[in-house]
Coordinates of N, CA and C and ligand atoms in Angstrom, one line a residue:
X1182 N -19.6 49.0 10.0 CA -18.4 49.6 9.3 C -19.0 50.5 8.2
X1183 N -18.3 51.4 7.9 CA -18.5 52.5 7.1 C -18.6 51.9 5.6
X1184 N -19.3 52.6 4.8 CA -19.7 51.8 3.3 C -18.3 52.4 2.6
X1185 N -18.0 53.4 2.7 CA -16.6 53.7 1.7 C -15.7 52.7 2.2
X1186 N -15.5 52.4 3.7 CA -14.4 51.7 3.8 C -14.6 50.2 3.4
X1187 N -15.6 49.9 3.6 CA -16.1 48.7 2.9 C -16.0 48.4 1.4
X1188 N -16.2 49.4 0.6 CA -16.1 49.6 -0.7 C -14.7 49.3 -1.1
X1189 N -14.0 50.4 -0.5 CA -12.6 50.3 -0.5 C -11.7 49.3 -0.6
X1190 N -12.1 48.6 0.6 CA -11.2 47.3 1.2 C -11.7 46.3 0.1
X1191 N -13.2 46.0 0.0 CA -13.6 44.6 -0.6 C -13.6 44.7 -2.2
X1192 N -13.6 46.2 -2.8 CA -13.7 46.1 -4.1 C -12.3 46.7 -4.8
X1193 N -11.3 46.8 -3.8 CA -9.9 46.9 -4.1 C -9.7 48.4 -4.7
X1194 N -10.4 49.5 -4.5 CA -10.1 50.9 -4.8 C -9.8 51.7 -3.5
X1195 N -9.2 52.9 -4.1 CA -8.6 53.8 -2.8 C -10.4 54.6 -2.2
X1196 N -9.9 54.9 -1.2 CA -11.0 55.4 -0.2 C -11.5 56.6 -1.1
X1197 N -10.8 57.3 -1.7 CA -11.5 58.4 -2.6 C -12.4 57.8 -3.9
X1198 N -11.9 57.1 -4.5 CA -12.5 56.5 -5.6 C -13.8 55.8 -5.0
X1199 N -13.8 55.3 -3.7 CA -15.1 54.6 -3.0 C -16.1 55.6 -3.1
X1200 N -15.6 56.9 -2.5 CA -16.3 58.0 -2.2 C -17.1 58.5 -3.7
X1201 N -16.4 58.6 -4.6 CA -16.6 59.0 -5.9 C -17.7 58.1 -6.4
X1202 N -17.4 56.6 -6.4 CA -18.5 55.7 -6.7 C -19.8 56.1 -6.3
X1203 N -19.7 56.3 -4.6 CA -20.8 56.2 -4.1 C -21.5 57.7 -4.7
X1204 N -21.0 58.6 -4.8 CA -21.4 59.9 -5.5 C -22.2 59.9 -6.5
X1205 N -21.9 58.8 -7.4 CA -22.5 58.6 -8.8 C -23.5 57.7 -8.7
X1206 N -24.0 57.3 -7.4 CA -24.8 56.4 -7.3 C -24.7 54.8 -7.6
X1207 N -23.5 54.6 -7.7 CA -23.0 53.1 -8.2 C -23.0 52.0 -7.1
X1208 N -23.4 52.4 -6.1 CA -23.2 51.5 -4.8 C -24.6 51.4 -3.9
X1209 N -24.9 50.1 -3.6 CA -26.2 49.8 -3.5 C -26.0 49.1 -2.1
X1210 N -27.0 49.4 -1.1 CA -27.0 48.5 0.1 C -28.3 47.8 -0.3
X1211 N -28.7 46.5 -0.1 CA -29.9 46.1 -0.2 C -30.9 46.4 -1.2
X1212 N -30.3 46.6 -2.4 CA -31.0 47.3 -3.5 C -31.2 48.8 -3.6
X1213 N -30.7 49.6 -2.5 CA -30.9 50.9 -2.5 C -29.6 51.9 -2.7
X1214 N -29.9 52.8 -3.9 CA -28.5 53.6 -3.8 C -28.1 54.3 -2.7
X1215 N -27.0 54.0 -2.2 CA -26.2 54.8 -1.1 C -26.1 56.5 -1.6
X1216 N -26.3 57.2 -0.5 CA -26.3 58.5 -0.6 C -25.4 59.2 0.2
X1217 N -24.8 58.6 1.3 CA -23.6 59.0 2.0 C -22.7 58.0 2.1
X1218 N -21.2 58.6 2.0 CA -20.2 57.9 2.3 C -20.1 57.3 3.7
X1219 N -20.7 58.1 4.7 CA -20.4 57.4 6.2 C -21.6 56.8 6.4
X1220 N -22.4 56.2 5.6 CA -23.5 55.2 6.1 C -22.8 54.1 6.6
X1221 N -23.7 53.6 7.7 CA -22.9 52.2 8.4 C -23.7 51.3 7.6
X1222 N -22.8 50.1 7.6 CA -23.2 48.7 7.2 C -22.9 47.9 7.9
X1223 N -23.8 46.6 7.9 CA -23.1 45.3 8.5 C -22.8 44.3 7.4
X1224 N -21.4 44.2 7.5 CA -20.9 43.5 6.2 C -21.3 42.0 6.1
X1225 N -21.7 41.4 7.5 CA -22.1 40.0 7.4 C -23.8 40.0 6.8
X1226 N -24.6 40.8 7.0 CA -26.0 40.8 6.5 C -26.5 41.6 5.4
X1227 N -25.7 42.5 5.3 CA -26.4 43.5 4.0 C -25.7 43.1 2.9
X1228 N -26.4 43.2 1.9 CA -26.2 42.9 0.4 C -25.4 44.0 -0.2
X1229 N -24.3 44.3 -0.9 CA -23.6 45.5 -1.1 C -23.5 45.2 -2.7
X1230 N -23.8 46.0 -3.4 CA -23.1 45.8 -4.8 C -22.7 47.1 -5.4
X1231 N -21.6 46.9 -6.5 CA -21.1 47.9 -7.1 C -21.4 47.9 -8.4
X1232 N -22.0 48.7 -9.3 CA -22.3 48.9 -10.5 C -23.1 47.5 -10.5
X1233 N -24.1 47.3 -9.7 CA -25.0 46.1 -9.9 C -24.3 44.8 -9.7
X1234 N -23.3 44.7 -9.3 CA -22.4 43.6 -9.0 C -22.2 43.2 -7.6
X1235 N -22.8 42.2 -7.1 CA -22.9 42.0 -5.6 C -21.2 41.6 -5.2
X1236 N -20.8 42.3 -3.9 CA -19.4 42.0 -3.6 C -19.8 40.9 -2.3
X1237 N -18.8 40.0 -2.4 CA -18.9 38.9 -1.3 C -17.8 39.5 -0.3
X1238 N -18.1 39.4 0.9 CA -17.5 40.0 1.9 C -16.5 39.2 2.4
X1239 N -15.1 39.6 2.4 CA -13.7 38.7 2.7 C -13.3 39.4 4.1
X1240 N -13.4 38.8 5.2 CA -13.2 39.3 6.6 C -11.5 39.2 6.5
X1241 N -10.8 38.4 6.0 CA -9.6 38.7 6.1 C -8.8 38.5 4.9
X1242 N -7.7 38.7 4.6 CA -6.9 38.7 3.3 C -5.7 37.8 3.7
X1243 N -5.2 37.0 2.7 CA -4.1 36.1 2.9 C -3.2 36.3 1.5
X1244 N -2.0 36.8 1.9 CA -1.1 37.1 0.6 C 0.1 36.3 0.5
X1245 N 0.5 35.8 -0.5 CA 1.9 35.4 -0.9 C 2.9 36.3 -1.5
X1246 N 4.1 36.5 -0.6 CA 4.6 37.5 -1.5 C 6.1 36.9 -1.7
X1247 N 6.7 37.0 -2.7 CA 8.1 36.7 -3.1 C 9.0 37.8 -2.5
X1248 N 9.6 37.5 -1.4 CA 10.3 38.7 -0.9 C 11.9 38.9 -1.8
X1249 N 12.2 40.0 -2.0 CA 13.6 40.2 -2.4 C 14.6 40.4 -1.4
X1250 N 15.6 40.2 -1.9 CA 16.8 40.6 -0.9 C 16.6 42.1 -0.6
X1251 N 17.0 42.2 0.8 CA 17.3 43.6 1.2 C 16.0 44.6 1.8
X1252 N 14.9 43.6 1.9 CA 13.7 44.1 2.5 C 13.4 43.6 3.8
X1253 N 12.9 44.1 4.6 CA 12.8 43.5 6.0 C 11.2 43.1 6.3
X1254 N 11.2 42.1 7.1 CA 9.7 41.3 7.4 C 9.3 41.9 8.6
X1255 N 8.9 42.9 8.7 CA 8.3 43.8 9.7 C 7.4 44.8 9.3
X1256 N 6.5 45.2 10.3 CA 5.5 46.3 9.6 C 6.0 47.6 9.5
X1257 N 7.0 47.9 10.0 CA 7.8 49.1 10.2 C 9.0 49.1 10.4
X1258 N 9.9 49.9 9.8 CA 11.5 50.0 10.0 C 11.8 51.2 9.5
X1259 N 12.9 51.8 10.5 CA 13.3 53.2 10.4 C 14.1 53.4 9.2
X1260 N 14.7 52.4 8.6 CA 15.9 52.5 8.0 C 15.6 51.8 6.3
X1261 N 15.0 50.4 6.6 CA 14.9 49.7 5.4 C 13.5 49.7 5.0
X1262 N 13.3 49.1 3.7 CA 11.9 49.1 3.1 C 11.3 47.7 3.9
X1263 N 9.9 47.7 4.0 CA 9.7 46.5 4.7 C 8.5 45.9 3.7
X1264 N 8.2 44.5 4.1 CA 7.4 43.7 3.1 C 6.1 44.3 2.8
X1265 N 5.6 44.8 4.0 CA 3.9 45.8 3.6 C 4.3 46.9 2.5
X1266 N 5.3 47.3 2.3 CA 5.4 48.6 1.3 C 5.4 47.9 -0.2
X1267 N 5.4 46.5 0.0 CA 5.3 45.8 -1.2 C 4.0 45.3 -1.5
X1268 N 3.2 45.6 -0.9 CA 1.5 45.2 -1.0 C 1.0 46.3 -1.9
X1269 N 0.5 46.2 -3.0 CA -0.2 47.0 -4.0 C -1.4 47.8 -3.2
X1270 N -1.6 48.7 -3.3 CA -2.9 49.4 -2.8 C -4.2 48.6 -3.0
X1271 N -4.4 48.1 -3.9 CA -5.8 47.4 -4.2 C -6.0 46.1 -3.2
X1272 N -4.9 45.7 -2.5 CA -5.2 44.7 -1.6 C -4.8 45.0 -0.1
X1273 N -3.9 46.3 -0.1 CA -3.4 46.9 1.3 C -4.7 47.0 2.2
X1274 N -4.4 46.5 3.2 CA -5.4 46.8 4.3 C -4.7 47.0 5.6
X1275 N -5.3 48.0 6.5 CA -5.0 47.9 7.9 C -4.9 46.5 8.8
X1276 N -3.9 46.6 9.6 CA -3.6 45.1 10.2 C -3.1 44.1 9.8
X1277 N -2.6 44.4 8.4 CA -1.6 43.3 7.7 C -0.4 43.2 8.5
X1278 N 0.2 41.9 8.5 CA 1.5 41.6 9.0 C 2.0 40.3 8.4
X1279 N 3.5 40.4 8.4 CA 4.0 39.0 7.9 C 3.9 37.8 9.3
X1280 N 3.3 37.0 8.5 CA 3.2 35.7 9.8 C 4.4 34.8 9.5
X1281 N 5.6 35.1 10.4 CA 6.9 34.5 10.2 C 7.8 35.4 9.4
X1282 N 9.0 35.4 10.2 CA 10.0 36.3 9.4 C 11.1 35.6 8.5
X1283 N 11.7 36.2 7.6 CA 12.7 35.8 6.8 C 13.6 37.1 7.1
X1284 N 14.9 36.6 7.1 CA 16.1 37.4 7.2 C 16.2 38.5 6.1
X1285 N 16.8 39.5 6.3 CA 16.6 40.8 5.4 C 17.5 40.3 4.1
X1286 N 18.3 39.3 4.2 CA 18.8 38.9 2.9 C 18.5 37.9 2.6
X1287 N 17.4 36.9 2.9 CA 16.6 35.9 2.5 C 15.5 36.2 1.6
X1288 N 15.3 35.6 0.4 CA 14.4 35.9 -0.6 C 13.3 34.9 -0.2
X1289 N 12.1 34.9 -1.1 CA 11.1 33.7 -1.3 C 9.8 34.1 -0.2
X1290 N 9.3 33.2 -0.2 CA 7.8 33.3 0.4 C 7.5 33.7 1.8
X1291 N 6.8 34.8 2.1 CA 6.3 35.4 3.0 C 4.8 35.4 2.7
X1292 N 4.4 35.2 4.1 CA 3.0 35.0 4.1 C 2.6 35.9 5.0
X1293 N 1.6 36.9 4.2 CA 1.0 38.2 4.8 C -0.4 38.0 5.0
X1294 N -0.9 38.3 6.5 CA -2.3 38.3 6.5 C -2.9 39.2 7.3
X1295 N -4.0 39.6 7.7 CA -4.6 40.3 9.0 C -5.4 39.3 9.9
X1296 N -5.1 38.0 9.5 CA -6.0 37.3 10.4 C -5.0 36.8 11.5
X1297 N -4.9 37.2 12.5 CA -4.3 37.1 13.6 C -4.4 35.3 14.1
X1298 N -5.4 35.2 14.4 CA -5.8 33.6 14.7 C -5.1 32.6 13.8
X1299 N -5.2 32.9 12.7 CA -4.8 31.9 11.8 C -3.1 32.0 12.0
X1300 N -2.6 33.1 11.8 CA -1.2 33.3 11.9 C -0.6 32.5 13.3
X1301 N -1.4 32.8 14.2 CA -1.1 32.2 15.4 C -0.9 30.8 15.6
X1302 N -1.9 30.3 14.8 CA -2.1 28.8 14.6 C -0.7 28.1 13.8
X1303 N -0.5 29.1 12.9 CA 0.4 28.6 11.8 C 1.6 28.5 12.4
X1304 N 2.1 29.6 13.2 CA 3.3 30.0 13.6 C 3.4 28.8 15.1
X1305 N 2.7 28.4 15.7 CA 2.7 27.9 17.1 C 3.3 26.7 16.8
X1306 N 4.6 26.4 17.9 CA 5.5 25.4 17.4 C 5.0 24.0 17.4
X1307 N 3.5 23.9 18.1 CA 3.1 22.5 17.9 C 2.5 22.2 16.7
X1308 N 2.2 23.3 16.0 CA 1.6 22.9 14.4 C 2.6 22.3 13.4
X1309 N 3.9 22.6 13.7 CA 4.9 21.8 13.0 C 4.7 22.1 11.4
X1310 N 4.4 23.3 10.9 CA 4.1 23.9 9.5 C 5.6 23.6 9.0
X1311 N 5.4 22.8 7.6 CA 6.8 22.6 7.0 C 7.2 23.9 6.4
X1312 N 8.7 24.4 6.4 CA 8.9 25.2 5.5 C 10.1 24.7 4.8
X1313 N 10.1 25.0 3.5 CA 11.3 24.4 2.6 C 12.0 25.4 2.0
X1314 N 13.3 25.4 2.0 CA 14.3 26.5 1.6 C 15.2 25.9 0.6
X1315 N 15.4 26.6 -0.5 CA 16.6 26.3 -1.7 C 17.9 27.1 -0.8
X1316 N 18.9 26.1 -0.6 CA 20.0 26.8 0.1 C 21.2 26.5 -0.8
X1317 N 21.8 27.7 -1.2 CA 23.2 27.6 -2.0 C 24.1 27.7 -1.1
X1318 N 25.4 26.8 -1.1 CA 26.1 26.8 0.0 C 27.6 27.3 -0.6
X1319 N 28.4 27.6 0.4 CA 29.8 28.0 -0.3 C 30.6 26.7 -0.6
X1320 N 30.5 25.8 0.1 CA 31.1 24.2 -0.3 C 30.2 23.6 -0.6
X1321 N 30.7 22.4 -1.3 CA 29.8 21.2 -1.9 C 29.2 20.7 -0.6
X1322 N 28.1 19.9 -0.6 CA 27.7 19.1 0.6 C 28.3 17.9 0.4
X1323 N 28.3 17.0 1.4 CA 28.7 15.8 1.8 C 27.6 14.7 2.1
X1324 N 27.7 13.7 1.4 CA 26.8 12.5 1.9 C 26.2 12.4 3.4
X1325 N 27.2 12.8 4.2 CA 26.7 12.4 5.8 C 26.0 13.6 6.3
X1326 N 25.7 14.6 5.5 CA 24.8 15.9 5.9 C 23.4 15.5 5.9
X1327 N 22.9 14.2 5.0 CA 21.7 13.9 5.1 C 21.3 13.2 6.7
X1328 N 22.4 12.3 7.0 CA 21.9 11.8 8.5 C 22.2 13.0 9.6
X1329 N 22.9 13.9 9.4 CA 23.1 14.7 10.5 C 21.9 15.6 10.7
X1330 N 21.4 15.9 9.5 CA 20.2 16.9 9.4 C 18.9 15.9 10.1
X1331 N 18.7 14.9 9.8 CA 17.7 14.1 9.9 C 17.7 13.6 11.7
X1332 N 19.0 13.6 12.1 CA 19.0 13.2 13.5 C 18.5 14.2 14.4
X1333 N 18.5 15.6 14.1 CA 18.0 16.4 15.2 C 19.3 17.1 15.4
X1334 N 19.7 18.1 14.9 CA 20.8 18.7 15.2 C 20.8 19.5 16.4
X1335 N 22.1 19.6 17.1 CA 22.1 20.8 17.9 C 22.9 21.8 17.7
X1336 N 22.4 23.2 17.5 CA 23.3 24.3 17.2 C 23.5 25.0 18.3
X1337 N 24.5 25.9 18.2 CA 25.2 26.7 19.1 C 25.2 26.2 20.6
X1338 N 25.8 24.8 20.7 CA 26.1 24.3 21.8 C 24.9 23.5 22.6
X1339 N 23.8 24.3 22.6 CA 22.7 23.6 23.4 C 21.1 23.6 22.8
X1340 N 21.2 24.3 21.6 CA 19.9 24.5 20.9 C 19.4 23.2 20.0
X1341 N 18.6 22.2 20.7 CA 18.2 21.3 20.1 C 17.3 21.5 18.9
X1342 N 17.3 21.0 17.6 CA 16.5 21.2 16.6 C 15.6 19.9 16.2
X1343 N 14.2 20.0 15.5 CA 13.7 19.0 15.2 C 14.5 18.3 13.9
X1344 N 14.2 17.1 13.8 CA 14.7 16.4 12.7 C 14.5 17.3 11.2
X1345 N 15.2 17.4 10.6 CA 15.0 18.2 9.3 C 15.4 17.2 7.9
X1346 N 14.8 17.3 7.0 CA 15.2 16.8 5.9 C 15.8 17.4 4.8
X1347 N 17.0 16.8 4.1 CA 17.8 17.4 3.5 C 17.5 16.7 1.9
X1348 N 17.5 17.5 1.1 CA 17.4 16.7 -0.2 C 18.5 17.2 -1.2
X1349 N 19.5 16.7 -1.6 CA 20.3 16.9 -2.6 C 19.8 17.3 -4.0
X1350 N 20.5 18.1 -4.6 CA 20.2 18.7 -6.0 C 21.5 18.1 -7.1
X1351 N 21.0 18.3 -8.1 CA 22.3 18.0 -9.3 C 23.4 18.9 -8.9
X1352 N 23.2 19.8 -8.5 CA 24.4 20.9 -8.0 C 24.9 20.8 -6.7
X1353 N 25.9 20.2 -6.5 CA 26.4 19.8 -5.2 C 26.5 20.8 -4.0
X1354 N 26.4 22.2 -4.6 CA 26.5 23.3 -3.9 C 25.1 23.9 -3.6
X1355 N 23.8 23.1 -4.1 CA 22.5 23.4 -3.7 C 21.9 22.4 -3.2
X1356 N 21.1 22.7 -2.2 CA 20.1 21.6 -1.4 C 19.0 22.2 -1.2
X1357 N 17.9 21.4 -1.0 CA 16.6 22.0 -0.3 C 16.5 21.3 0.9
X1358 N 16.0 22.2 1.9 CA 16.0 21.9 3.3 C 14.6 22.0 3.8
X1359 N 14.1 20.8 4.5 CA 12.7 20.9 4.9 C 12.5 21.3 6.5
X1360 N 12.2 22.2 7.0 CA 12.2 22.4 8.6 C 10.7 22.5 9.0
X1361 N 10.5 22.1 10.1 CA 9.2 21.9 10.8 C 9.2 23.0 12.0
X1362 N 10.0 24.0 12.3 CA 10.2 25.0 13.0 C 10.8 26.3 12.5
X1363 N 11.0 27.3 13.1 CA 11.8 28.2 12.9 C 12.3 29.1 13.8
X1364 N 13.5 28.6 14.1 CA 14.2 29.4 15.0 C 15.0 30.3 14.2
X1365 N 15.6 31.3 15.1 CA 16.3 32.7 14.6 C 17.6 32.0 13.8
X1366 N 17.6 32.7 12.3 CA 18.6 32.1 11.5 C 19.0 30.7 11.4
X1367 N 17.9 30.0 11.6 CA 18.1 28.4 11.7 C 18.7 27.7 10.6
X1368 N 18.4 28.0 9.3 CA 19.0 27.2 8.4 C 20.6 27.7 8.3
X1369 N 21.0 29.0 8.4 CA 22.3 29.4 8.4 C 23.2 29.0 9.7
X1370 N 22.3 28.7 10.8 CA 23.2 28.2 11.8 C 23.4 26.5 11.8
X1371 N 22.2 26.1 11.1 CA 22.3 24.6 10.8 C 23.7 24.4 9.8
X1372 N 23.7 25.1 8.8 CA 24.8 24.8 7.9 C 26.1 25.3 8.5
X1373 N 26.2 26.2 9.2 CA 27.3 26.7 10.1 C 27.8 25.2 10.8
X1374 N 26.9 24.6 11.7 CA 27.2 23.5 12.6 C 27.8 22.6 11.9
X1375 N 27.3 22.4 10.3 CA 27.9 21.4 9.5 C 29.0 21.5 9.0
X1376 N 29.7 22.7 9.2 CA 30.8 23.2 8.8 C 30.8 23.9 7.3
X1377 N 29.6 24.5 7.2 CA 29.5 25.1 6.0 C 28.9 26.5 5.7
X1378 N 28.7 27.2 4.8 CA 28.1 28.5 4.9 C 27.0 29.1 3.8
X1379 N 25.7 29.5 4.2 CA 25.0 29.7 3.2 C 25.3 30.7 2.6
X1380 N 25.2 30.9 1.2 CA 25.5 32.0 0.4 C 24.2 32.7 -0.3
X1381 N 23.4 32.3 -0.2 CA 21.9 32.3 -0.9 C 20.9 31.4 -0.3
X1382 N 19.9 32.0 0.3 CA 18.7 31.3 0.9 C 17.4 31.9 0.3
X1383 N 16.3 30.9 -0.1 CA 15.2 31.4 -0.5 C 14.1 30.4 0.0
X1384 N 13.1 30.7 0.5 CA 11.9 29.9 1.0 C 10.9 29.6 -0.1
X1385 N 10.8 28.4 -0.3 CA 10.1 28.0 -1.5 C 8.8 27.5 -1.4
X1386 N 8.3 27.0 -0.2 CA 7.2 26.5 0.4 C 6.9 26.6 1.8
X1387 N 5.6 26.9 2.0 CA 5.0 26.8 3.6 C 4.1 25.9 3.6
X1388 N 4.1 24.8 4.1 CA 3.2 23.8 4.6 C 2.9 23.2 3.0
X1389 N 1.4 23.4 2.6 CA 1.2 22.6 1.3 C 1.3 23.5 0.1
X1390 N 1.6 25.1 0.4 CA 1.8 26.0 -0.6 C 3.1 26.4 -0.9
X1391 N 3.1 26.0 -2.2 CA 4.4 26.3 -3.1 C 4.6 27.8 -3.3
X1392 N 5.6 28.5 -3.3 CA 5.9 29.9 -4.0 C 5.5 29.5 -5.3
X1393 N 4.5 30.8 -5.7 CA 4.3 30.7 -7.2 C 5.4 31.1 -8.1
X1394 N 5.8 30.2 -9.0 CA 6.8 30.7 -10.0 C 6.8 31.8 -11.1
X1395 N 5.5 32.3 -10.9 CA 5.0 33.5 -11.8 C 5.4 34.6 -11.1
X1396 N 5.7 34.8 -9.9 CA 6.0 35.9 -9.1 C 7.6 36.3 -9.0
X1397 N 7.6 37.5 -9.4 CA 9.0 37.8 -9.6 C 9.4 38.6 -8.2
X1398 N 10.9 38.4 -7.9 CA 10.9 39.1 -6.5 C 10.1 40.6 -6.3
X1399 N 9.6 40.7 -5.2 CA 9.0 41.9 -5.0 C 7.5 41.9 -5.3
X1400 N 7.1 40.7 -6.2 CA 5.6 40.5 -6.6 C 4.7 39.8 -5.4
X1401 N 3.7 40.1 -5.6 CA 2.7 39.0 -4.5 C 1.3 39.1 -5.4
X1402 N 0.6 38.0 -4.7 CA -0.7 37.5 -5.0 C -1.6 37.3 -3.9
X1403 N -2.9 37.3 -4.0 CA -3.6 36.8 -2.9 C -3.7 35.0 -2.9
X1404 N -3.7 34.4 -1.8 CA -3.6 32.9 -1.6 C -5.1 32.5 -1.9
X1405 N -5.2 31.6 -2.6 CA -6.7 31.0 -3.0 C -7.2 30.2 -1.8
X1406 N -8.5 30.1 -2.0 CA -9.0 29.3 -1.0 C -8.6 27.6 -0.7
X1407 N -8.2 27.2 -2.0 CA -7.8 25.8 -2.2 C -6.5 25.7 -1.6
X1408 N -5.8 26.9 -1.8 CA -4.3 26.7 -1.3 C -4.2 26.9 0.2
X1409 N -5.1 27.8 0.9 CA -5.2 27.8 2.4 C -5.8 26.6 2.7
X1410 N -6.3 25.9 2.3 CA -6.6 24.4 2.8 C -5.8 23.7 3.2
X1411 N -4.7 23.8 2.3 CA -3.8 22.9 2.3 C -2.4 23.4 3.3
X1412 N -2.6 24.7 3.9 CA -1.6 25.2 4.2 C -0.9 24.2 5.7
X1413 N -1.7 23.8 6.3 CA -1.1 22.9 7.4 C -2.3 21.7 7.7
Ligands
URA459 N1 16.7 30.3 8.1 C1 17.6 31.5 8.3 O1 18.9 31.4 8.4 N2 17.2 32.7 7.6 C2 16.0 32.7 7.3 O2 15.5 33.8 6.9 C3 15.0 31.8 7.4 C4 15.8 30.5 8.0

């Protein structure tokens, strides 16, 4: 890997700032100041420091985004803004993608990474990573909903869903719903089958990681190592 690319990605600066730091001899590889921005380094074995402080190499990045309404979960879209456009330059890297999708009008937790293997594991139907949603409904819920969702509902005639857990809240029009899978428009279609309609949807948890309440819509932060351990 080129040293300027490494510094830019791992130190969280733009490529041109990384080059400027190299020019000012602020970057060292194994204790020797780097002279050229295109020097090749081995991130796993070389010791790289910026202004005397060693940078530990992180191969992959894991981001929690609080997706706002109106943004699409895609890497590219001709018409709408995408979740990737909300990632600040300091942590943006090539290869990032949203692991799992929310509808354009759904808000909340989107997991963004460049670690394809982990995303694949997390999204595999067998892994059953829990996803929890806060659902606001057009009509008040009824007691029977709990059993209906727990029994493994069939939607759109023949699509069988895994048992889901419904948790009532003080507001009769708001429930929490825990799913172990991610079918297309699943929450909306389940609620439609129950005779209701979703008017607002927000994902608030993925596996053991809760959406950070400090993140305003559109904001993101890196997921900590401790959080990653409880993802599934
Ligand atoms: N279920 C839905 O209907 N929409 C989402 O965005 C996520 C789950």
